[in-house]
CSV table of C-alpha atoms and ligand atoms in Angstrom, one decimal:
chain,number,residue,atom,x,y,z
G,577,MET,CA,181.6,61.8,77.4
G,578,LEU,CA,183.1,65.2,76.3
G,579,GLU,CA,179.6,66.5,75.9
G,580,GLU,CA,178.9,65.5,79.5
G,581,THR,CA,182.0,67.3,80.6
G,582,TYR,CA,181.0,70.4,78.7
G,583,GLN,CA,177.5,70.4,80.1
G,584,SER,CA,178.7,70.1,83.6
G,585,LEU,CA,181.1,73.0,83.1
G,586,VAL,CA,178.2,75.1,81.7
G,587,LYS,CA,176.0,74.2,84.7
G,588,ARG,CA,178.7,75.0,87.2
G,589,ASP,CA,179.5,78.5,85.7
G,590,PRO,CA,176.5,79.4,83.6
G,591,ASP,CA,177.4,83.1,83.2
G,592,GLN,CA,180.7,82.6,81.4
G,593,PRO,CA,179.8,82.3,77.7
G,594,GLU,CA,183.2,83.1,76.3
G,595,PHE,CA,184.8,80.5,78.5
G,596,HIS,CA,182.2,77.9,77.3
G,597,GLN,CA,182.9,78.9,73.7
G,598,ALA,CA,186.7,78.4,74.1
G,599,VAL,CA,186.3,75.1,75.9
G,600,ARG,CA,183.8,73.7,73.4
G,601,GLU,CA,186.1,74.5,70.5
G,602,VAL,CA,189.0,72.5,72.1
G,603,LEU,CA,186.8,69.6,73.3
G,604,GLU,CA,185.4,69.2,69.8
G,605,SER,CA,189.0,68.7,68.5
G,606,LEU,CA,189.9,66.1,71.2
G,607,GLU,CA,187.6,63.1,70.5
G,608,SER,CA,190.0,61.5,68.1
G,609,VAL,CA,193.0,62.3,70.3
G,610,LEU,CA,191.4,60.8,73.3
G,611,ASP,CA,190.5,57.7,71.3
G,612,LYS,CA,194.2,57.1,70.8
G,613,HIS,CA,195.0,57.9,74.4
G,614,PRO,CA,192.4,56.3,76.7
G,615,GLU,CA,194.8,56.8,79.6
G,616,TYR,CA,194.1,60.5,79.5
G,617,ARG,CA,190.4,59.8,79.9
G,618,SER,CA,190.8,57.7,83.0
G,619,ALA,CA,193.3,60.3,84.5
G,620,ARG,CA,190.6,62.9,83.9
G,621,ILE,CA,193.1,65.2,82.1
G,622,VAL,CA,190.3,67.1,80.3
G,623,GLU,CA,188.3,67.7,83.5
G,624,ARG,CA,191.5,68.9,85.3
G,625,ILE,CA,192.6,71.2,82.4
G,626,ILE,CA,189.3,73.1,82.3
G,627,GLU,CA,189.4,73.9,86.0
G,628,PRO,CA,192.0,76.7,86.7
G,629,GLU,CA,194.5,75.8,89.3
G,630,ARG,CA,193.8,79.1,91.1
G,631,VAL,CA,191.6,82.2,90.6
G,632,ILE,CA,192.5,85.4,92.4
G,633,ILE,CA,190.0,88.2,92.5
G,634,PHE,CA,190.8,91.4,94.4
G,635,ARG,CA,189.8,95.0,95.0
G,636,VAL,CA,191.7,97.8,93.3
G,637,PRO,CA,191.0,101.1,95.0
G,638,TRP,CA,192.7,104.3,93.6
G,639,VAL,CA,192.3,108.1,93.7
G,640,ASP,CA,191.5,110.0,90.5
G,641,ASP,CA,192.9,113.4,89.6
G,642,SER,CA,189.9,115.2,91.2
G,643,GLY,CA,190.5,113.4,94.5
G,644,GLU,CA,187.6,111.0,94.1
G,645,VAL,CA,188.1,107.4,95.3
G,646,ARG,CA,187.4,104.8,92.6
G,647,VAL,CA,187.1,101.1,92.9
G,648,ASN,CA,187.8,98.5,90.2
G,649,ARG,CA,188.1,94.7,90.3
G,650,GLY,CA,191.4,92.9,89.6
G,651,PHE,CA,191.8,89.3,88.5
G,652,ARG,CA,194.5,86.7,87.9
G,653,ILE,CA,193.6,83.3,86.6
G,654,GLU,CA,196.4,80.8,87.1
G,655,ALA,CA,195.1,78.1,84.7
G,656,ASN,CA,197.8,75.5,84.4
G,657,SER,CA,201.5,75.2,85.4
G,658,ALA,CA,202.2,71.7,84.2
G,659,ILE,CA,204.9,72.7,81.7
G,660,GLY,CA,206.2,76.0,83.2
G,661,PRO,CA,205.3,79.1,85.3
G,662,TYR,CA,201.9,80.6,84.6
G,663,LYS,CA,202.3,83.0,81.6
G,664,GLY,CA,199.8,85.3,80.0
G,665,GLY,CA,198.8,88.9,79.6
G,666,LEU,CA,196.9,91.4,81.7
G,667,ARG,CA,193.9,93.1,80.0
G,668,PHE,CA,192.6,96.5,81.2
G,669,HIS,CA,189.2,97.1,79.6
G,670,PRO,CA,185.7,97.9,80.9
G,671,SER,CA,184.4,94.6,79.4
G,672,VAL,CA,186.7,92.5,81.5
G,673,ASN,CA,185.0,89.9,83.7
G,674,LEU,CA,185.8,86.4,85.1
G,675,GLY,CA,184.4,84.5,82.1
G,676,ILE,CA,186.5,86.5,79.5
G,677,LEU,CA,189.7,86.0,81.5
G,678,LYS,CA,189.0,82.3,82.0
G,679,PHE,CA,188.6,81.9,78.3
G,680,LEU,CA,191.9,83.7,77.6
G,681,ALA,CA,193.8,81.8,80.3
G,682,PHE,CA,192.4,78.5,78.9
G,683,GLU,CA,193.5,79.3,75.4
G,684,GLN,CA,196.9,80.4,76.7
G,685,ILE,CA,197.6,76.9,78.1
G,686,PHE,CA,197.6,75.3,74.6
G,687,LYS,CA,199.2,78.3,72.8
G,688,ASN,CA,202.1,78.4,75.3
G,689,ALA,CA,202.6,74.6,74.8
G,690,LEU,CA,202.9,75.1,71.1
G,691,THR,CA,205.7,77.6,71.4
G,692,GLY,CA,208.1,74.9,72.7
G,693,ILE,CA,209.1,77.2,75.6
G,694,PRO,CA,208.3,75.9,79.1
G,695,MET,CA,205.4,78.2,80.0
G,696,GLY,CA,202.1,77.4,81.7
G,697,GLY,CA,198.9,79.3,81.1
G,698,GLY,CA,197.5,82.3,82.9
G,699,LYS,CA,195.7,85.6,82.3
G,700,GLY,CA,194.5,88.5,84.3
G,701,GLY,CA,193.4,92.1,84.2
G,702,SER,CA,190.8,94.5,85.4
G,703,ASP,CA,187.6,96.3,84.3
G,704,PHE,CA,189.6,99.6,84.6
G,705,ASP,CA,189.5,101.7,81.4
G,706,PRO,CA,192.8,103.5,80.7
G,707,LYS,CA,191.2,105.4,77.9
G,708,GLY,CA,190.7,109.1,78.8
G,709,LYS,CA,192.8,108.7,82.0
G,710,SER,CA,195.8,110.9,82.8
G,711,ASP,CA,199.2,109.2,83.1
G,712,ALA,CA,199.1,109.9,86.8
G,713,GLU,CA,195.8,108.1,87.1
G,714,VAL,CA,197.0,105.2,85.2
G,715,MET,CA,200.1,105.1,87.4
G,716,ARG,CA,198.1,105.1,90.7
G,717,PHE,CA,195.8,102.4,89.3
G,718,CYS,CA,198.7,100.2,88.3
G,719,GLN,CA,200.4,100.7,91.7
G,720,SER,CA,197.2,99.7,93.5
G,721,PHE,CA,196.7,96.7,91.2
G,722,MET,CA,200.3,95.5,91.9
G,723,MET,CA,200.0,96.1,95.7
G,724,GLU,CA,197.8,93.0,95.7
G,725,LEU,CA,199.0,91.0,92.7
G,726,PHE,CA,202.7,91.0,93.9
G,727,ARG,CA,201.8,88.3,96.4
G,728,TYR,CA,201.1,85.8,93.7
G,729,ILE,CA,203.6,86.4,90.9
G,730,GLY,CA,207.4,85.9,90.5
G,731,PRO,CA,209.9,85.1,87.7
G,732,THR,CA,209.5,81.3,88.1
G,733,THR,CA,205.9,81.4,89.5
G,734,ASP,CA,203.7,83.6,87.3
G,735,VAL,CA,204.9,86.1,84.7
G,736,PRO,CA,202.2,88.5,83.4
G,737,ALA,CA,202.6,90.5,80.2
G,738,GLY,CA,200.4,93.1,78.3
G,739,ASP,CA,197.2,92.7,76.4
G,740,ILE,CA,194.4,95.0,75.5
G,741,GLY,CA,194.9,98.3,77.4
G,742,VAL,CA,198.2,97.2,78.8
G,743,GLY,CA,201.2,98.4,76.9
G,744,GLY,CA,204.7,99.7,77.7
G,745,ARG,CA,203.4,102.5,79.9
G,746,GLU,CA,201.3,100.2,82.2
G,747,ILE,CA,204.0,97.5,82.3
G,748,GLY,CA,206.5,100.1,83.4
G,749,TYR,CA,204.3,101.2,86.3
G,750,LEU,CA,203.5,97.7,87.3
G,751,PHE,CA,207.2,96.6,87.2
G,752,GLY,CA,208.3,99.6,89.3
G,753,THR,CA,205.8,98.8,92.0
G,754,TRP,CA,206.6,95.1,92.1
G,755,LYS,CA,210.4,95.9,92.3
G,756,LYS,CA,209.8,98.3,95.2
G,757,LEU,CA,207.6,95.8,97.1
G,758,ARG,CA,209.9,92.9,96.7
G,759,ASN,CA,213.2,94.9,96.8
G,760,GLN,CA,214.4,92.7,94.0
G,761,TRP,CA,215.0,93.0,90.2
G,762,GLY,CA,213.5,90.1,88.3
G,763,GLY,CA,211.9,89.1,85.1
G,764,VAL,CA,208.5,89.1,86.6
G,765,LEU,CA,206.7,90.9,83.8
G,766,THR,CA,207.4,90.8,80.0
G,767,GLY,CA,206.9,93.6,77.6
G,768,LYS,CA,209.2,95.7,79.6
G,769,GLY,CA,211.0,98.8,78.2
G,770,LEU,CA,214.4,98.2,76.6
G,771,ALA,CA,216.1,100.3,79.3
G,772,TYR,CA,215.0,97.8,82.1
G,773,GLY,CA,215.2,94.3,80.8
G,774,GLY,CA,212.8,94.3,77.8
G,775,SER,CA,213.4,92.4,74.7
G,776,LEU,CA,213.9,93.8,71.2
G,777,ILE,CA,211.0,92.7,68.9
G,778,ARG,CA,208.6,92.0,71.8
G,779,PRO,CA,206.3,94.9,70.8
G,780,GLU,CA,206.4,93.6,67.2
G,781,ALA,CA,206.1,89.9,68.0
G,782,THR,CA,202.4,89.1,68.0
G,783,GLY,CA,201.7,91.0,64.7
G,784,TYR,CA,204.8,89.8,63.0
G,785,GLY,CA,204.2,86.3,64.2
G,786,ALA,CA,200.6,86.3,62.8
G,787,VAL,CA,202.0,87.3,59.4
G,788,TYR,CA,204.8,84.7,59.6
G,789,PHE,CA,202.1,82.1,60.3
G,790,ALA,CA,200.2,83.4,57.3
G,791,GLN,CA,203.3,83.0,55.1
G,792,GLU,CA,203.6,79.4,56.2
G,793,MET,CA,200.0,78.7,55.4
G,794,LEU,CA,200.4,80.3,51.9
G,795,LYS,CA,203.5,78.3,51.3
G,796,THR,CA,201.4,75.1,51.4
G,797,ARG,CA,199.8,76.4,48.3
G,798,GLY,CA,203.0,77.7,46.7
G,799,GLU,CA,202.1,81.3,47.3
G,800,ASN,CA,203.3,84.3,49.3
G,801,LEU,CA,202.0,87.7,50.5
G,802,GLU,CA,203.3,89.8,47.5
G,803,ASP,CA,200.5,92.0,46.2
G,804,LYS,CA,197.8,90.5,48.4
G,805,VAL,CA,195.1,92.9,49.6
G,806,CYS,CA,194.8,92.5,53.4
G,807,LEU,CA,192.0,93.5,55.9
G,808,VAL,CA,193.4,94.2,59.3
G,809,SER,CA,191.2,95.0,62.3
G,810,GLY,CA,192.2,96.9,65.4
G,811,SER,CA,194.8,99.7,65.5
G,812,GLY,CA,196.6,98.7,68.7
G,813,ASN,CA,199.8,96.8,69.3
G,814,VAL,CA,199.0,93.6,67.3
G,815,ALA,CA,197.3,95.4,64.4
G,816,GLN,CA,200.1,98.0,63.9
G,817,PHE,CA,202.9,95.4,63.6
G,818,ALA,CA,200.8,92.9,61.6
G,819,ALA,CA,200.3,95.8,59.1
G,820,GLN,CA,204.0,96.7,59.2
G,821,LYS,CA,205.1,93.2,58.4
G,822,ILE,CA,202.4,92.8,55.6
G,823,ASN,CA,203.8,96.0,54.0
G,824,GLN,CA,207.4,94.7,54.3
G,825,LEU,CA,206.4,91.5,52.5
G,826,GLY,CA,204.7,93.4,49.7
G,827,GLY,CA,201.1,93.1,50.7
G,828,ARG,CA,198.6,96.0,50.8
G,829,VAL,CA,196.7,96.8,54.0
G,830,VAL,CA,193.4,98.6,53.4
G,831,THR,CA,191.6,98.6,56.8
G,832,LEU,CA,192.1,99.4,60.5
G,833,SER,CA,189.6,99.9,63.3
G,834,ASP,CA,189.2,100.8,67.0
G,835,SER,CA,186.3,100.4,69.4
G,836,SER,CA,184.5,103.3,67.8
G,837,GLY,CA,184.7,102.4,64.1
G,838,CYS,CA,186.8,101.4,61.1
G,839,ILE,CA,188.6,103.0,58.2
G,840,TYR,CA,189.0,101.8,54.6
G,841,ASP,CA,191.8,103.1,52.5
G,842,PRO,CA,191.8,101.3,49.1
G,843,GLU,CA,195.1,102.8,48.1
G,844,GLY,CA,196.7,101.1,51.1
G,845,ILE,CA,198.0,102.1,54.5
G,846,ASP,CA,201.7,102.3,53.5
G,847,HIS,CA,204.7,102.8,55.7
G,848,GLN,CA,204.3,106.5,56.0
G,849,LYS,CA,200.6,106.4,56.8
G,850,LEU,CA,201.2,103.6,59.3
G,851,GLN,CA,203.8,105.7,61.1
G,852,TRP,CA,201.2,108.4,61.4
G,853,VAL,CA,198.7,105.8,62.9
G,854,MET,CA,201.3,104.7,65.4
G,855,GLU,CA,201.9,108.3,66.5
G,856,LEU,CA,198.1,108.8,66.7
G,857,LYS,CA,197.4,105.7,68.8
G,858,ASN,CA,200.6,105.4,70.9
G,859,VAL,CA,201.5,109.0,71.5
G,860,ARG,CA,198.5,111.2,71.1
G,861,ARG,CA,196.1,108.3,72.1
G,862,GLY,CA,193.6,109.5,69.5
G,863,ARG,CA,190.9,107.8,67.6
G,864,ILE,CA,191.2,106.0,64.2
G,865,LYS,CA,188.4,108.3,62.9
G,866,GLU,CA,191.1,111.0,62.4
G,867,TYR,CA,192.7,108.9,59.7
G,868,ALA,CA,189.9,109.6,57.3
G,869,ASP,CA,190.2,113.4,58.0
G,870,LYS,CA,193.9,113.2,57.3
G,871,PHE,CA,194.2,111.0,54.2
G,872,THR,CA,191.9,111.7,51.2
G,873,GLY,CA,190.4,108.6,49.6
G,874,ALA,CA,189.9,106.9,53.0
G,875,THR,CA,186.4,106.5,54.5
G,876,TYR,CA,185.3,106.0,58.1
G,877,GLN,CA,182.4,104.1,59.4
G,878,GLU,CA,181.4,104.5,63.1
G,879,TRP,CA,179.9,101.8,65.4
G,880,ASP,CA,178.9,101.8,69.0
G,881,ALA,CA,181.8,101.9,71.5
G,882,PHE,CA,182.3,98.5,73.2
G,883,ASN,CA,179.3,97.1,71.2
G,884,PRO,CA,180.8,96.2,67.8
G,885,PRO,CA,178.1,95.6,65.3
G,886,THR,CA,176.2,92.5,66.1
G,887,ASP,CA,174.5,92.4,62.7
G,888,HIS,CA,177.7,92.5,60.7
G,889,ASN,CA,181.0,94.3,60.8
G,890,PRO,CA,181.6,96.5,57.8
G,891,LEU,CA,185.3,96.1,58.0
G,892,TRP,CA,185.0,92.5,56.7
G,893,ASP,CA,182.9,93.6,53.7
G,894,HIS,CA,185.6,94.6,51.2
G,895,LYS,CA,187.3,92.8,48.3
G,896,ALA,CA,190.5,91.3,49.6
G,897,ASP,CA,192.7,88.1,49.7
G,898,CYS,CA,193.7,87.9,53.4
G,899,ALA,CA,192.3,88.9,56.8
G,900,PHE,CA,194.1,89.5,60.0
G,901,PRO,CA,191.6,90.1,62.8
G,902,SER,CA,193.6,91.9,65.5
G,903,ALA,CA,191.2,93.7,67.8
G,904,THR,CA,189.2,91.5,70.1
G,905,GLN,CA,187.1,88.4,70.6
G,906,ASN,CA,184.0,87.6,68.5
G,907,GLU,CA,184.6,90.3,65.9
G,908,ILE,CA,183.8,88.0,63.0
G,909,ASN,CA,180.3,86.6,63.1
G,910,ALA,CA,178.7,84.1,60.7
G,911,ARG,CA,177.6,86.8,58.3
G,912,ASP,CA,181.0,88.4,58.4
G,913,ALA,CA,182.6,85.0,57.6
G,914,ARG,CA,180.3,84.6,54.6
G,915,ASN,CA,181.1,88.2,53.5
G,916,LEU,CA,184.8,87.5,53.7
G,917,ILE,CA,184.5,84.4,51.5
G,918,LYS,CA,182.1,86.2,49.1
G,919,ASN,CA,184.7,89.0,48.8
G,920,GLY,CA,187.5,86.6,47.9
G,921,VAL,CA,189.3,86.2,51.2
G,922,TYR,CA,191.0,82.8,51.3
G,923,LEU,CA,193.4,83.3,54.3
G,924,VAL,CA,192.5,84.3,57.8
G,925,SER,CA,195.3,84.6,60.4
G,926,GLU,CA,194.1,85.5,63.8
G,927,GLY,CA,196.2,88.1,65.6
G,928,ALA,CA,193.5,88.5,68.3
G,929,ASN,CA,192.3,85.8,70.6
G,930,MET,CA,189.1,84.0,69.5
G,931,PRO,CA,188.0,86.8,67.1
G,932,THR,CA,185.8,84.4,65.1
G,933,VAL,CA,182.5,82.9,66.5
G,934,PRO,CA,182.1,79.1,66.2
G,935,GLU,CA,179.7,79.4,63.2
G,936,GLY,CA,182.2,81.5,61.4
G,937,ILE,CA,185.0,78.9,62.1
G,938,GLU,CA,182.7,76.3,60.6
G,939,ILE,CA,182.2,78.3,57.5
G,940,PHE,CA,186.0,78.8,57.1
G,941,LEU,CA,186.6,75.1,57.6
G,942,ASP,CA,183.8,74.0,55.2
G,943,GLU,CA,185.2,76.4,52.6
G,944,LYS,CA,188.7,74.9,53.2
G,945,ILE,CA,190.3,78.3,53.3
G,946,LEU,CA,193.7,78.8,55.0
G,947,TYR,CA,192.5,79.5,58.6
G,948,GLY,CA,195.0,80.0,61.3
G,949,PRO,CA,193.3,80.1,64.8
G,950,GLY,CA,194.7,82.6,67.3
G,951,LYS,CA,196.0,79.9,69.5
G,952,ALA,CA,198.6,79.1,66.8
G,953,ALA,CA,198.8,82.3,64.7
G,954,ASN,CA,199.2,84.8,67.6
G,955,ALA,CA,201.6,82.7,69.7
G,956,GLY,CA,204.5,84.8,68.6
G,957,GLY,CA,203.8,87.4,71.3
G,958,VAL,CA,204.0,84.9,74.2
G,959,ALA,CA,206.9,83.1,72.5
G,960,THR,CA,208.9,86.3,72.5
G,961,SER,CA,207.9,86.9,76.1
G,962,GLY,CA,209.5,83.6,76.7
G,963,LEU,CA,212.6,84.8,74.9
G,964,GLU,CA,212.5,87.9,77.2
G,965,MET,CA,212.4,85.7,80.3
G,966,ALA,CA,215.4,83.7,79.0
G,967,GLN,CA,217.4,86.9,78.4
G,968,ASN,CA,216.4,88.2,81.9
G,969,ALA,CA,217.4,84.9,83.5
G,970,ILE,CA,220.9,85.1,82.0
G,971,PHE,CA,221.2,88.9,82.5
G,972,SER,CA,221.8,89.3,78.8
G,973,SER,CA,220.1,90.8,75.8
G,974,TRP,CA,220.0,89.6,72.2
G,975,SER,CA,220.1,91.6,69.0
G,976,ARG,CA,217.0,92.5,67.0
G,977,GLU,CA,218.0,90.1,64.3
G,978,GLU,CA,218.6,87.3,66.7
G,979,VAL,CA,215.2,87.7,68.4
G,980,ASP,CA,213.4,88.1,65.1
G,981,GLN,CA,215.1,85.0,63.7
G,982,ARG,CA,214.1,83.0,66.7
G,983,LEU,CA,210.5,84.3,66.5
G,984,HIS,CA,210.3,83.4,62.9
G,985,GLN,CA,211.6,79.9,63.5
G,986,ILE,CA,209.1,79.4,66.4
G,987,MET,CA,206.2,80.4,64.1
G,988,VAL,CA,207.5,78.0,61.4
G,989,ASN,CA,207.6,75.2,64.0
G,990,ILE,CA,204.1,76.0,65.3
G,991,HIS,CA,202.8,75.8,61.8
G,992,ALA,CA,204.6,72.5,61.2
G,993,GLN,CA,203.3,71.0,64.4
G,994,ALA,CA,199.7,72.1,63.8
G,995,HIS,CA,199.8,70.9,60.2
G,996,ALA,CA,201.3,67.5,61.2
G,997,ALA,CA,198.8,67.0,64.0
G,998,SER,CA,195.9,67.9,61.6
G,999,GLU,CA,197.1,65.2,59.2
G,1000,LYS,CA,197.7,62.6,62.0
G,1001,TYR,CA,194.2,63.0,63.3
G,1002,GLY,CA,192.5,62.8,59.9
G,1003,ALA,CA,191.8,66.4,59.0
G,1004,LYS,CA,194.8,67.6,57.0
G,1005,GLY,CA,195.0,71.4,56.8
G,1006,ASN,CA,192.5,71.9,59.7
G,1007,TYR,CA,194.7,74.1,61.9
G,1008,VAL,CA,192.0,74.3,64.6
G,1009,LEU,CA,192.1,70.6,65.2
G,1010,GLY,CA,195.9,70.5,64.7
G,1011,ALA,CA,196.7,73.3,67.2
G,1012,ASN,CA,194.4,72.0,69.8
G,1013,ALA,CA,195.6,68.4,69.5
G,1014,ALA,CA,199.3,69.3,69.5
G,1015,GLY,CA,199.0,71.8,72.4
G,1016,PHE,CA,196.9,69.4,74.4
G,1017,LEU,CA,199.2,66.4,74.0
G,1018,LYS,CA,202.2,68.3,75.4
G,1019,VAL,CA,200.3,69.5,78.5
G,1020,ALA,CA,198.6,66.1,79.0
G,1021,GLU,CA,201.9,64.3,78.9
G,1022,ALA,CA,203.4,66.6,81.6
G,1023,MET,CA,200.3,66.3,83.7
G,1024,MET,CA,200.4,62.5,83.5
G,1025,ALA,CA,204.0,62.5,84.6
G,1026,GLN,CA,203.3,64.7,87.6
G,1027,GLY,CA,200.5,62.7,89.1
G,1028,VAL,CA,197.2,63.9,90.4
G,1029,VAL,CA,198.0,67.4,91.8
B,12,LIG,P1,195.6,97.0,72.2
B,12,LIG,O1,194.9,97.5,73.4
B,12,LIG,O2,196.9,97.5,71.8
B,12,LIG,O3,194.7,97.2,70.9
B,12,LIG,C1,193.4,96.7,70.8
B,12,LIG,C2,192.7,97.3,69.6
B,12,LIG,O4,191.4,96.7,69.5
B,12,LIG,C3,192.5,98.7,69.7
B,12,LIG,O5,192.5,99.3,68.4
B,12,LIG,C4,191.1,98.8,70.4
B,12,LIG,O6,190.4,100.0,70.1
B,12,LIG,C5,190.4,97.6,69.7
B,12,LIG,N1,189.3,97.1,70.5
B,12,LIG,C6,189.4,96.7,71.8
B,12,LIG,N2,188.3,96.2,72.2
B,12,LIG,C7,187.4,96.4,71.2
B,12,LIG,C8,186.0,96.1,71.0
B,12,LIG,N3,185.3,95.6,72.0
B,12,LIG,N4,185.5,96.4,69.8
B,12,LIG,C9,186.2,96.9,68.8
B,12,LIG,N5,187.5,97.2,68.9
B,12,LIG,C10,188.1,96.9,70.1
B,12,LIG,O7,195.6,95.4,72.3
B,12,LIG,P2,196.5,94.4,71.5
B,12,LIG,O8,196.7,94.8,70.2
B,12,LIG,O9,197.6,94.0,72.4
B,12,LIG,O10,195.5,93.1,71.5
B,12,LIG,C11,194.6,92.9,70.4
B,12,LIG,C12,194.1,91.4,70.4
B,12,LIG,O11,195.3,90.6,70.3
B,12,LIG,C13,193.4,90.9,71.7
B,12,LIG,O12,192.5,90.0,71.3
B,12,LIG,C14,194.6,90.3,72.5
B,12,LIG,O13,194.1,89.4,73.4
B,12,LIG,C15,195.3,89.6,71.3
B,12,LIG,N6,196.7,89.3,71.6
B,12,LIG,C16,197.6,90.3,72.0
B,12,LIG,C17,198.9,89.9,72.3
B,12,LIG,C18,200.0,90.9,72.6
B,12,LIG,O14,201.1,90.5,72.6
B,12,LIG,N7,199.6,92.2,72.8
B,12,LIG,C19,199.4,88.5,72.2
B,12,LIG,C20,198.4,87.6,71.7
B,12,LIG,C21,197.1,88.0,71.5
B,12,LIG,P3,190.5,101.2,71.1
B,12,LIG,O15,191.8,101.9,70.7
B,12,LIG,O16,189.3,102.0,70.9
B,12,LIG,O17,190.7,100.7,72.5
């Protein structure tokens, strides 16, 4: 039955492989859940959840610094609003297309349900590439993007955030435009600057959360992160703060990457080196390659921009204990997964969304390593966005300690829910099944209560 549902989805949208991949993974987890809840089958909950409530596609024209008119495509996928306003990031990257954003919006439905905060699922973005653009170009692009998007979003309707290529700078320009168009101040975007309604800890939240989730997984084996050698991919928002938290907890981070290549520093990317990376990526907007020029003992390996190695990714081929993929989707293929195991890695906590291909996930599950799928492990980002929305709604702001404590507790709860659901449905310690089942059940219950809408 679920196979039939899956096949009809593939037939309907054949050119969306990432969306198929994300749906397949969830459907494979749901057989035993639906056996216990036949009412969800007859109400066609699965068929309804895989069809977004609304898809908006729009033109984004803008003028570059040389006076040329450029045209990009903008998207917003409003996937599911059963438990709260649509919530999910905006991605600006040349690889962005409808299938990728549908996969991200679909994942977001379950992830948001796991946080325990009332947020539905959404995602959006554009094939615009902020890399190499001036601030003025980025501002004009963001203004044009929001001139269309503003019709569809609002603090209780749809609340976008950042994702790849959308950080504090972009959120600022997007918020400024929304406010001008609406003549209203409201918590319509999260990831805002502290000066205008942002939350402390929001920039740190996804990376910190992935490490808190790892800590919880390690606890089930009576271990912690002290002295663990960790592979981290990416060098953006998630990677930077995952690395920072690993350092704080006594681990040693030995890799980072960007879309051009990866670095390996066996001595560890300590606090000082990480500060340098943050300045490189966030202020100078440079390339990770420069790390190997700056720090002796570190090596750099290049790969094709936007075409990470299909054969294998050298970043995953070092001796280590833990891995925190924090760059992008499908960055661990089957060979990488085998390399990780061969090199001693027994914990993978996904900061990125869907960084592991299905064959890789199977290898992790067969090997019974501690494997935290992105849906659970990286939910700290959206959870803290939820905390930002709460602070905006009451015109207040909480201290760093308070937000961090709430984030930590949310990650502990997500781990506990996923673990309990994995046990209930006969696969103890399988966090893929546990996270999918626990997230699905919350959304399904809400959809049942609200009728066929
Ligand atoms: P950033 O844009 O800050 O960083 C992304 C990093 O990944 C950069 O180092 C980038 O390199 C690299 N990268 C991007 N695309 C590719 C590619 N095709 N191949 C190799 N490297 C690539 O984004 P975030 O850190 O915010 O996001 C990283 C991941 O985490 C994404 O999967 C995102 O969906 C996920 N995530 C983010 C959340 C958040 O709160 N920001 C929340 C939950 C999940 P370069 O510098 O060259 O662009």
